[in-house]
Short mmCIF file of C-alpha atoms in Angstrom, two decimals:
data_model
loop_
_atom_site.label_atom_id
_atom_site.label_comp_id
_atom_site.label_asym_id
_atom_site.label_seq_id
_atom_site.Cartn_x
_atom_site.Cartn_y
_atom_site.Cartn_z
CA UNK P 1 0.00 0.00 0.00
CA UNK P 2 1.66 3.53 -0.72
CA UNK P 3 1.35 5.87 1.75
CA UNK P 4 2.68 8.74 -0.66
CA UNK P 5 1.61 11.68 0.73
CA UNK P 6 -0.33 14.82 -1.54
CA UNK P 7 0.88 18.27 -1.78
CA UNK P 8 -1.73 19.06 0.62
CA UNK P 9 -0.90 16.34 2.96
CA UNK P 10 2.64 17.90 2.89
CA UNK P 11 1.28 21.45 3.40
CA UNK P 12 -1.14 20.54 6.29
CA UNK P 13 1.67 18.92 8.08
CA UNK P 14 4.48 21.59 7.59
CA UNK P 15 1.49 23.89 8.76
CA UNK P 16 0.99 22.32 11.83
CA UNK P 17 4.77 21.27 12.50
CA UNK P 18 5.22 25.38 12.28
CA UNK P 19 2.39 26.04 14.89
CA UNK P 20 3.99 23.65 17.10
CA UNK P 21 7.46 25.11 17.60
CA UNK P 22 6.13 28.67 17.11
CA UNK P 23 3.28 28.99 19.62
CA UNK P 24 2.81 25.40 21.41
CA UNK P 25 6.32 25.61 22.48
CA UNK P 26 6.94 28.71 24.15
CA UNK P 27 5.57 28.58 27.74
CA UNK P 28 4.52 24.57 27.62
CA UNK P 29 6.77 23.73 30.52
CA UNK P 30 5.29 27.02 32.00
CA UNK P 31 2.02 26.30 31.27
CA UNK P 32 2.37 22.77 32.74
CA UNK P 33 3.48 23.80 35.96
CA UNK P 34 1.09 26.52 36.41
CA UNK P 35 -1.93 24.08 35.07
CA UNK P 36 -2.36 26.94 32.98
CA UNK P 37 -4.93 26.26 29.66
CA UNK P 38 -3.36 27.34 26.60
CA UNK P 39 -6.59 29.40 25.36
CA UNK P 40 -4.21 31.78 23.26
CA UNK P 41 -2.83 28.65 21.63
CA UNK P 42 -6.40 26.48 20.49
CA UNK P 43 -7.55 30.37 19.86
CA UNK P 44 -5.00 30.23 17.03
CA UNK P 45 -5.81 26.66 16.13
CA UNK P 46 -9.03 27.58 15.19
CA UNK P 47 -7.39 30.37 13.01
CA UNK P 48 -5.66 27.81 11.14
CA UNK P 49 -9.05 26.02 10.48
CA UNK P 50 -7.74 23.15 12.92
CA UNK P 51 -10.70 22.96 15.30
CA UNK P 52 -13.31 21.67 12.40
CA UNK P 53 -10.49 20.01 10.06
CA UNK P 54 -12.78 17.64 8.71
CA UNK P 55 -15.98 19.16 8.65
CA UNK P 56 -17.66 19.79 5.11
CA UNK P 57 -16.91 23.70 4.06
CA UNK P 58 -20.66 24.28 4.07
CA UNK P 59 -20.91 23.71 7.39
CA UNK P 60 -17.86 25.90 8.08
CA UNK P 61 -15.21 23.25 8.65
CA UNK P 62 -11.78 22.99 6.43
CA UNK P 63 -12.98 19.83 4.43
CA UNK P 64 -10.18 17.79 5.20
CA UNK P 65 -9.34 14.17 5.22
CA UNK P 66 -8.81 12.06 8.63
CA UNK P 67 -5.25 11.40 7.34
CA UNK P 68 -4.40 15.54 6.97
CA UNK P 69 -5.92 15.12 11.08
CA UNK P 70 -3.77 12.61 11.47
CA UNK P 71 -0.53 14.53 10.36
CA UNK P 72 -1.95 17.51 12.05
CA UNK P 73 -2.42 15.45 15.49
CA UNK P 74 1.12 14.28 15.08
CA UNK P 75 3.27 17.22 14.74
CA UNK P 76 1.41 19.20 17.46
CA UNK P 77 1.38 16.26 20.21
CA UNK P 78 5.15 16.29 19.70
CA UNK P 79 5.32 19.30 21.46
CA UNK P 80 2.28 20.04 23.60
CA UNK P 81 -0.29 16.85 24.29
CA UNK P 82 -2.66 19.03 26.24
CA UNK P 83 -2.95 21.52 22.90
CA UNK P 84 -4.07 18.43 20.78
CA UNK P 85 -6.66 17.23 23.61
CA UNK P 86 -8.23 20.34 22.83
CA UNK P 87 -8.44 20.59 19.02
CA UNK P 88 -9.14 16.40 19.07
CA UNK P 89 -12.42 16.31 21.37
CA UNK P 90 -13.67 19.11 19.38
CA UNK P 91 -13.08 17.64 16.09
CA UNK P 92 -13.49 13.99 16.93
CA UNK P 93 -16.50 13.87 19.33
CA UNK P 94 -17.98 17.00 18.80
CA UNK P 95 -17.99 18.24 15.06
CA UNK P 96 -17.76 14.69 14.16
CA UNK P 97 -20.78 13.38 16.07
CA UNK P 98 -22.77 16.80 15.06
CA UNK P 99 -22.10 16.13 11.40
CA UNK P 100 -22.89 12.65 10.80
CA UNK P 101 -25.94 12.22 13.15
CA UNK P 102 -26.87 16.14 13.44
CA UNK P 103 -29.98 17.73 11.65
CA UNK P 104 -29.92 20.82 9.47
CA UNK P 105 -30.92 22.95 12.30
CA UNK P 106 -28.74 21.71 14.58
CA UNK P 107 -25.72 21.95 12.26
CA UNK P 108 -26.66 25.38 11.80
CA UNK P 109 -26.77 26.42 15.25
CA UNK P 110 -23.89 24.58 16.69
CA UNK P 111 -21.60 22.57 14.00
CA UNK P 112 -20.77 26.07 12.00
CA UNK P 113 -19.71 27.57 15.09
CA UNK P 114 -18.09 24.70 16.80
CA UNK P 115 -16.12 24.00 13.21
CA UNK P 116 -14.71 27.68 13.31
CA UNK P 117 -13.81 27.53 17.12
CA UNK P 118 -15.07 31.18 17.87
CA UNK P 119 -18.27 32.98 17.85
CA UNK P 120 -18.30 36.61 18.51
CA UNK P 121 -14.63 36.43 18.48
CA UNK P 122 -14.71 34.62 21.29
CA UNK P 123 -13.35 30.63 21.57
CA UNK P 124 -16.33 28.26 21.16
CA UNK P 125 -15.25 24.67 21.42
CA UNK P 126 -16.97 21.42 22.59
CA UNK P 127 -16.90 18.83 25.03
CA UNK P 128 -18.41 15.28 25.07
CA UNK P 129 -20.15 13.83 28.33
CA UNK P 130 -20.10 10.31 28.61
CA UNK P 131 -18.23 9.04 31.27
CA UNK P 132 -19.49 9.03 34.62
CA UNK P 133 -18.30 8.41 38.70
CA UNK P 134 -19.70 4.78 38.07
CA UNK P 135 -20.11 4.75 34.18
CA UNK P 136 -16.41 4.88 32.71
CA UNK P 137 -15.81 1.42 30.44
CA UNK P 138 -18.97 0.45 30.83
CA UNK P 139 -20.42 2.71 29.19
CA UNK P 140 -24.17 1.17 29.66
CA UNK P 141 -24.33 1.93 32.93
CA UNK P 142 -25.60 5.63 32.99
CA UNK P 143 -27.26 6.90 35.49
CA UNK P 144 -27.98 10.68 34.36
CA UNK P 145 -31.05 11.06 33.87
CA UNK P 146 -32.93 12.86 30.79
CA UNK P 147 -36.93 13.05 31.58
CA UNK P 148 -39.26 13.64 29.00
CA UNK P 149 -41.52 16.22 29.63
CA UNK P 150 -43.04 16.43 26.13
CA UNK P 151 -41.33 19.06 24.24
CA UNK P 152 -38.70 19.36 26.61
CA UNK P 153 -36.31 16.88 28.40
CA UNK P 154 -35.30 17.45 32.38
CA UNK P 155 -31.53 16.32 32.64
CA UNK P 156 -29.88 15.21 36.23
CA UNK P 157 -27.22 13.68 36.72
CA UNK P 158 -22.83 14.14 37.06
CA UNK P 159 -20.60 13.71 34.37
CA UNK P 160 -17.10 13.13 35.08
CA UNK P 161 -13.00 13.50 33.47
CA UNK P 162 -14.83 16.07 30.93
CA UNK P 163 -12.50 17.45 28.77
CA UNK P 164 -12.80 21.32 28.20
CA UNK P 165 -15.34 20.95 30.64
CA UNK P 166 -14.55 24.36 31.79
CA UNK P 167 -13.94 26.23 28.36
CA UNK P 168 -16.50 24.45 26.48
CA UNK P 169 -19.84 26.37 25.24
CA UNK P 170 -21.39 23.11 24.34
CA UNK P 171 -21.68 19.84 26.00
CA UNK P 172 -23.43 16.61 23.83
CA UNK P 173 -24.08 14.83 26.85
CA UNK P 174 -25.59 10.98 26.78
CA UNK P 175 -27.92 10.42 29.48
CA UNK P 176 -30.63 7.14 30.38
CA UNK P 177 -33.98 8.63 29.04
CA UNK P 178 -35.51 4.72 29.36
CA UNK P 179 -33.34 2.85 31.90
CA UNK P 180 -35.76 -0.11 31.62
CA UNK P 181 -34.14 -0.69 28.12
CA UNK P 182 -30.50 -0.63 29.11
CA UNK P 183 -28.57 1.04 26.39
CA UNK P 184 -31.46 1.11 23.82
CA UNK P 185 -32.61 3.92 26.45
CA UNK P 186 -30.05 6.51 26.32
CA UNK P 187 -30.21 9.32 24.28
CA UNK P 188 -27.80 11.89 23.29
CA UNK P 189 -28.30 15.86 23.70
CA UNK P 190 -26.86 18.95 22.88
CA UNK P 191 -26.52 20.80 25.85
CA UNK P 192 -25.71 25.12 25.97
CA UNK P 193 -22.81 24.86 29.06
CA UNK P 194 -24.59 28.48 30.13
CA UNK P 195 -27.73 26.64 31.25
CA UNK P 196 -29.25 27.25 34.62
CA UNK P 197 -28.83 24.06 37.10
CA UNK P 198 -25.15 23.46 35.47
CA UNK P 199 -22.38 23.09 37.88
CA UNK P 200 -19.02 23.44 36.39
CA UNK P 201 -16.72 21.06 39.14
CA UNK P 202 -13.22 21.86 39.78
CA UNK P 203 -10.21 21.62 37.35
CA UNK P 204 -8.79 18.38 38.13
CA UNK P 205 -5.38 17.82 39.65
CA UNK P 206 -3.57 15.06 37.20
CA UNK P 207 -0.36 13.42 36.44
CA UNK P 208 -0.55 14.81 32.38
CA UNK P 209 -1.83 16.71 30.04
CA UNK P 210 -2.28 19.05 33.29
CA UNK P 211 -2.56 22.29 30.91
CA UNK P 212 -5.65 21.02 28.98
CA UNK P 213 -9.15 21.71 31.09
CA UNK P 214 -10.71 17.95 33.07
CA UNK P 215 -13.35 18.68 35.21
CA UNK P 216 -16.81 17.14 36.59
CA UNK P 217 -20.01 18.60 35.18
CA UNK P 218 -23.28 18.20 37.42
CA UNK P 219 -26.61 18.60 36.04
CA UNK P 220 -29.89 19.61 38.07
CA UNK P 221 -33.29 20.30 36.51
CA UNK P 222 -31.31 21.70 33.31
CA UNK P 223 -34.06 21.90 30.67
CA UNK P 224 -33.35 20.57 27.20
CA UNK P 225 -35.49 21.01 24.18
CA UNK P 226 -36.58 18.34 22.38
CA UNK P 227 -34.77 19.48 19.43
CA UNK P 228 -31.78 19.03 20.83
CA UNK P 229 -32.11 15.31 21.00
CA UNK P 230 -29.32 14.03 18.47
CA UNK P 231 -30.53 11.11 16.62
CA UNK P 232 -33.88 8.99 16.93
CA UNK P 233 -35.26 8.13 20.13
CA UNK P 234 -32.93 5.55 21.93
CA UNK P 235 -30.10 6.38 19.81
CA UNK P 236 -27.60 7.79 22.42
CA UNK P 237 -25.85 4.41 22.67
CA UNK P 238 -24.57 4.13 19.20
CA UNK P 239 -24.03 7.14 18.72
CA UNK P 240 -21.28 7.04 21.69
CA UNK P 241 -19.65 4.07 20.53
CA UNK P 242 -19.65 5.19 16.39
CA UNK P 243 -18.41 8.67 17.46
CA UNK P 244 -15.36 7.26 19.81
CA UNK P 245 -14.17 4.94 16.91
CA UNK P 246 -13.23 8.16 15.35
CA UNK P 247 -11.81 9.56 18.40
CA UNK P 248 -9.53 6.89 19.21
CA UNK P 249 -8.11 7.48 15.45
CA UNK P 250 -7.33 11.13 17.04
CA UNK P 251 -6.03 9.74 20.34
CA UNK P 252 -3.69 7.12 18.61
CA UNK P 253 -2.55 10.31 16.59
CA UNK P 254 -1.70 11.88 19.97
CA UNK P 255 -0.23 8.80 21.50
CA UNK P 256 2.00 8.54 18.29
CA UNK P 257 3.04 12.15 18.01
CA UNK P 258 4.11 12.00 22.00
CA UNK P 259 6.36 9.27 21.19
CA UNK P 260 7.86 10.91 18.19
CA UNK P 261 8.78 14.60 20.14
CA UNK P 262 10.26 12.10 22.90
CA UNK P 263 12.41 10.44 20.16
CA UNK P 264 13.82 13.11 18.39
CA UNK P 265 14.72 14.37 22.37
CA UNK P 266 16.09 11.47 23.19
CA UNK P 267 18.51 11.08 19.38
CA UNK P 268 19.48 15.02 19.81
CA UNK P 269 20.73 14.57 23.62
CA UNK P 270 22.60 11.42 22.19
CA UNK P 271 24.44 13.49 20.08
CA UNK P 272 25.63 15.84 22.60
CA UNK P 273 25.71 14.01 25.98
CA UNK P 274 29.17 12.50 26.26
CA UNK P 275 29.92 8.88 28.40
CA UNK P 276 33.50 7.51 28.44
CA UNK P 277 34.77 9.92 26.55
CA UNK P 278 32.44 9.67 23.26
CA UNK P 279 29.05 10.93 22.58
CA UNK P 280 26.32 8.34 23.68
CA UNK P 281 25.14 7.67 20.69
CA UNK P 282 28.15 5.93 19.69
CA UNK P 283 27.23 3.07 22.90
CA UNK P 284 25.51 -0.06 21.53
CA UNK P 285 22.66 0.10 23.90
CA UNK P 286 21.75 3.40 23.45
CA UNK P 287 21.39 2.59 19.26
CA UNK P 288 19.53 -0.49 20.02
CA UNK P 289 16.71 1.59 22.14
CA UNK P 290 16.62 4.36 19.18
CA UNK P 291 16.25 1.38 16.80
CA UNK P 292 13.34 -0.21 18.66
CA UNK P 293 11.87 3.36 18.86
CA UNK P 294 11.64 4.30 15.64
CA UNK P 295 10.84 0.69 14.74
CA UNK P 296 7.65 0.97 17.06
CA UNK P 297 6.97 4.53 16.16
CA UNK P 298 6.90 4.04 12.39
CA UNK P 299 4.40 0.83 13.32
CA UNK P 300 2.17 3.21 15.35
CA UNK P 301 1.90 5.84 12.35
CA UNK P 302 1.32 2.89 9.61
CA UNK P 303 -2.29 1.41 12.17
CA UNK P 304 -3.11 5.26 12.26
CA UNK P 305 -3.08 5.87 8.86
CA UNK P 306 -4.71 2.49 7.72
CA UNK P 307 -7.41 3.82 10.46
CA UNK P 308 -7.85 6.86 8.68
CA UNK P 309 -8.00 5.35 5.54
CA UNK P 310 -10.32 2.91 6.39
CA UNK P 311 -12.61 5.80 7.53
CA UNK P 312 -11.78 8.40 4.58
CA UNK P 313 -12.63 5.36 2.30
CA UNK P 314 -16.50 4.51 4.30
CA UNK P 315 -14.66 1.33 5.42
CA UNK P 316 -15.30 0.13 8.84
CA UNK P 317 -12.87 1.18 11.12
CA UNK P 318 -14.02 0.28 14.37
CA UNK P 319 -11.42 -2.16 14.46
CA UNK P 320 -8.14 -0.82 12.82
CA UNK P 321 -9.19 2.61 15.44
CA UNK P 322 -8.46 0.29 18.19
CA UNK P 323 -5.67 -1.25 16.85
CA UNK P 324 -3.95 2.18 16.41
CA UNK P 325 -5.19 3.44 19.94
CA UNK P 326 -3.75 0.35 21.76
CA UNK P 327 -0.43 -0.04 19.86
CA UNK P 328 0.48 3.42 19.84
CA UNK P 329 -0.38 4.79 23.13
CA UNK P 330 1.43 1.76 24.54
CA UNK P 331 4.30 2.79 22.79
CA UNK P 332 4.25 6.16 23.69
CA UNK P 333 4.43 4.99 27.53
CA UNK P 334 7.55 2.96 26.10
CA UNK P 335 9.11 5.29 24.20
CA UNK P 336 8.91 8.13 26.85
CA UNK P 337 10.52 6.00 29.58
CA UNK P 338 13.22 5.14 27.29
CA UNK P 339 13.78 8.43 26.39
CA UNK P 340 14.12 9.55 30.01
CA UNK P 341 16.21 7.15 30.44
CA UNK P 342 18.77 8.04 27.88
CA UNK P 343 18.53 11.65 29.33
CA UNK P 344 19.37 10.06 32.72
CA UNK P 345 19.10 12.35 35.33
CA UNK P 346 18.37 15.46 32.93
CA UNK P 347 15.63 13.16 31.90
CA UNK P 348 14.15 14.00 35.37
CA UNK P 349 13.52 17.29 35.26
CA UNK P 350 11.23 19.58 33.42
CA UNK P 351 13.47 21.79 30.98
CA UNK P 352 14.12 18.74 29.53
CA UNK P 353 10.64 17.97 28.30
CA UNK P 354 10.74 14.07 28.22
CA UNK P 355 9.48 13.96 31.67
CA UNK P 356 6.43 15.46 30.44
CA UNK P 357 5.79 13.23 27.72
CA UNK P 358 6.20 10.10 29.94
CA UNK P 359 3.20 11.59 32.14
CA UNK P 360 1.49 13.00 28.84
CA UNK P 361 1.70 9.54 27.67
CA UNK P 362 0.08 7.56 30.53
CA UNK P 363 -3.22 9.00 29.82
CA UNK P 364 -3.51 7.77 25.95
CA UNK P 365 -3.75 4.36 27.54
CA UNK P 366 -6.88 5.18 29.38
CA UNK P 367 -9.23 7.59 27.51
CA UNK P 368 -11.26 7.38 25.00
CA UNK P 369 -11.35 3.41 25.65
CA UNK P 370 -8.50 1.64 27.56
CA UNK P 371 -6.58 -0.36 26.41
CA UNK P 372 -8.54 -3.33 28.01
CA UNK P 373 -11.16 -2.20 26.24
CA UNK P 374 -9.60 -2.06 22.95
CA UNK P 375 -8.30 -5.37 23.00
CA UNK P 376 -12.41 -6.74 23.98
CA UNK P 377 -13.55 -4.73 20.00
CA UNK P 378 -10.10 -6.43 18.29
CA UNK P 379 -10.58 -9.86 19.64
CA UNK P 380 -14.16 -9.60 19.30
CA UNK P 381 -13.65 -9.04 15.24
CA UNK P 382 -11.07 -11.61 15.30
CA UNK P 383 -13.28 -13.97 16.39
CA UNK P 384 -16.73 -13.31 15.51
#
């Protein structure tokens, strides 16, 4: 299979390989100390049309492929993981989900806005509610509640590890409308974050991507109309799991991109760190680790990109998006702890980034479907 890339392809990643090193990279050791959001940062994403990338132009996205998202994911997660959090909920979950199971109106209202990242010159970006204090990989078991009044539904309930819970204007947020149907009962809604009875929890205190904006979202009598209902009746469910197949594609892009900033680290300090009077890079071991790095890196990017062909071509890609996820973000938690290894005991502090990217890393395992889970939707293919 050639995975020649177009002109585009090669302008959309020198694009966002530019953004990185100009604006992600000033201030991201800063800004991960301080837990500090990088609103100035997705603010200029959505300048560069990277916060709707593949959202149809009509609709006010950039029309791109899920491989140019790829490349984009890449190059910025080398340098700043909670930056491409950001821009990959919004265009993954939220523009994504809005798109394919939206209707007119509601791509009107929220899609065109959400695809440009700012309304009213102000930043306008999404998050996705699914997860809850006793509802994380089993995703059935919701207990939020969405009531239907008749032309409006009554939403309780918490929703929990939100990401841009705190920035976001709009929440879709999946909640048990019939729990006496299981997961044919849950329904998804789009949700205004300004609502009354919305309680915006805490920023959460992590290991990673500490910059980007986790919190818990708590819902009491917040009245939805019944237009807001994406999908048919019932539809929630499905409309979780199709929408996080294309998200994993995004985190596996993350996961990958992680591992390749830690690699290019880790072969620059080889070249200058000296060990028995030569540069370490000339020591056996410390080749064999960059050889099993890149080896495992360029296998992570190949799974990606068959993911996101698989999806640009209206293949099924449930199962090549989990394959990516699992492979790559496991080797970004490999790669980074090699790569703070070769920096030794530089490796160990901040200015040296890698030790960032090892905790950046960790989290790639875990959301958007651990890697438990991932393994359950391959093996389930494999042997069905």
């Amino acid at each position: 299979m050639d995975f020649k890339f177009s002109e585009e392809h090669e302008m959309i990643r020198q694009a966002a390989r530019d953004f990185a090193q100009n604006e992600c990279l000033p201030g991201v050791i800063d800004r991960d100390i301080n837990h500090t959001f990088p609103k100035e940062q997705v603010m200029k994403l959505a300048d560069l049309g990277f916060l709707g990338m593949m959202v149809k132009p009509e609709y006010g996205g950039s029309g791109l492929d899920t491989v140019s998202y790829v490349l984009a994911m890449e190059e910025i997660s080398k340098v700043d993981a909670s930056v491409s959090v950001t821009m990959s909920v919004n265009n993954s979950l939220v523009c994504y989900g809005l798109q394919e199971f939206g209707t007119e109106a509601q791509k009107e209202k929220y899609l065109k806005p959400l695809a440009h990242g700012k309304k009213d010159g102000e930043l306008y970006i999404g998050a996705f509610l699914l997860s809850e204090p006793e509802a994380g990989s089993d995703a059935t078991s919701q207990r939020t509640i969405a009531e239907d009044k008749g032309d409006y539904y009554l939403l309780n309930g918490v929703k929990n590890w939100i990401t841009n819970g705190g920035t976001a204007s709009v929440f879709l947020v999946m909640a048990q409308t019939h729990p006496e149907k299981g997961s044919h009962g849950i329904n998804a809604f789009i949700v205004e974050s300004n609502q009354p009875g919305i309680t915006i929890g805490p920023r959460e205190n992590k290991l990673g991507i500490v910059a980007s904006d986790t919190r818990s979202i708590s819902f009491q009598d917040v009245k939805v109309p019944k237009e807001n209902r994406v999908g048919a009746d019932g539809f929630g469910f499905k409309f979780a799991m199709h929408t996080l197949s294309g998200g994993r594609i995004g985190i596996a892009s993350q996961a990958l991109g992680i591992a390749s900033g830690a690699m290019e680290r880790a072969v620059a300090y080889s070249k200058e760190r000296k060990a028995f009077g030569v540069p370490i890079k000339d020591h056996q071991i410390i080749q064999f680790k960059i050889a099993d790095m890149a080896t495992r890196i360029s296998a992570a990017r190949l799974l990606c990109l068959q993911a996101a062909l698989d999806k640009d071509h209206d293949r099924d890609y449930t199962t090549s998006s989990a394959m990516a996820k699992v492979f790559a973000s496991e080797t970004a938690m490999w790669v980074t702890t090699e790569a703070v290894q070769i920096h030794g005991g530089y490796g160990y502090v901040k200015e040296f980034h890698v030790e960032r990217m090892m905790r950046d890393a960790k989290i790639t395992q875990i959301y958007e479907g651990t890697s438990e889970i991932q393994r359950i939707v391959i093996s389930r293919s494999v042997l069905k």
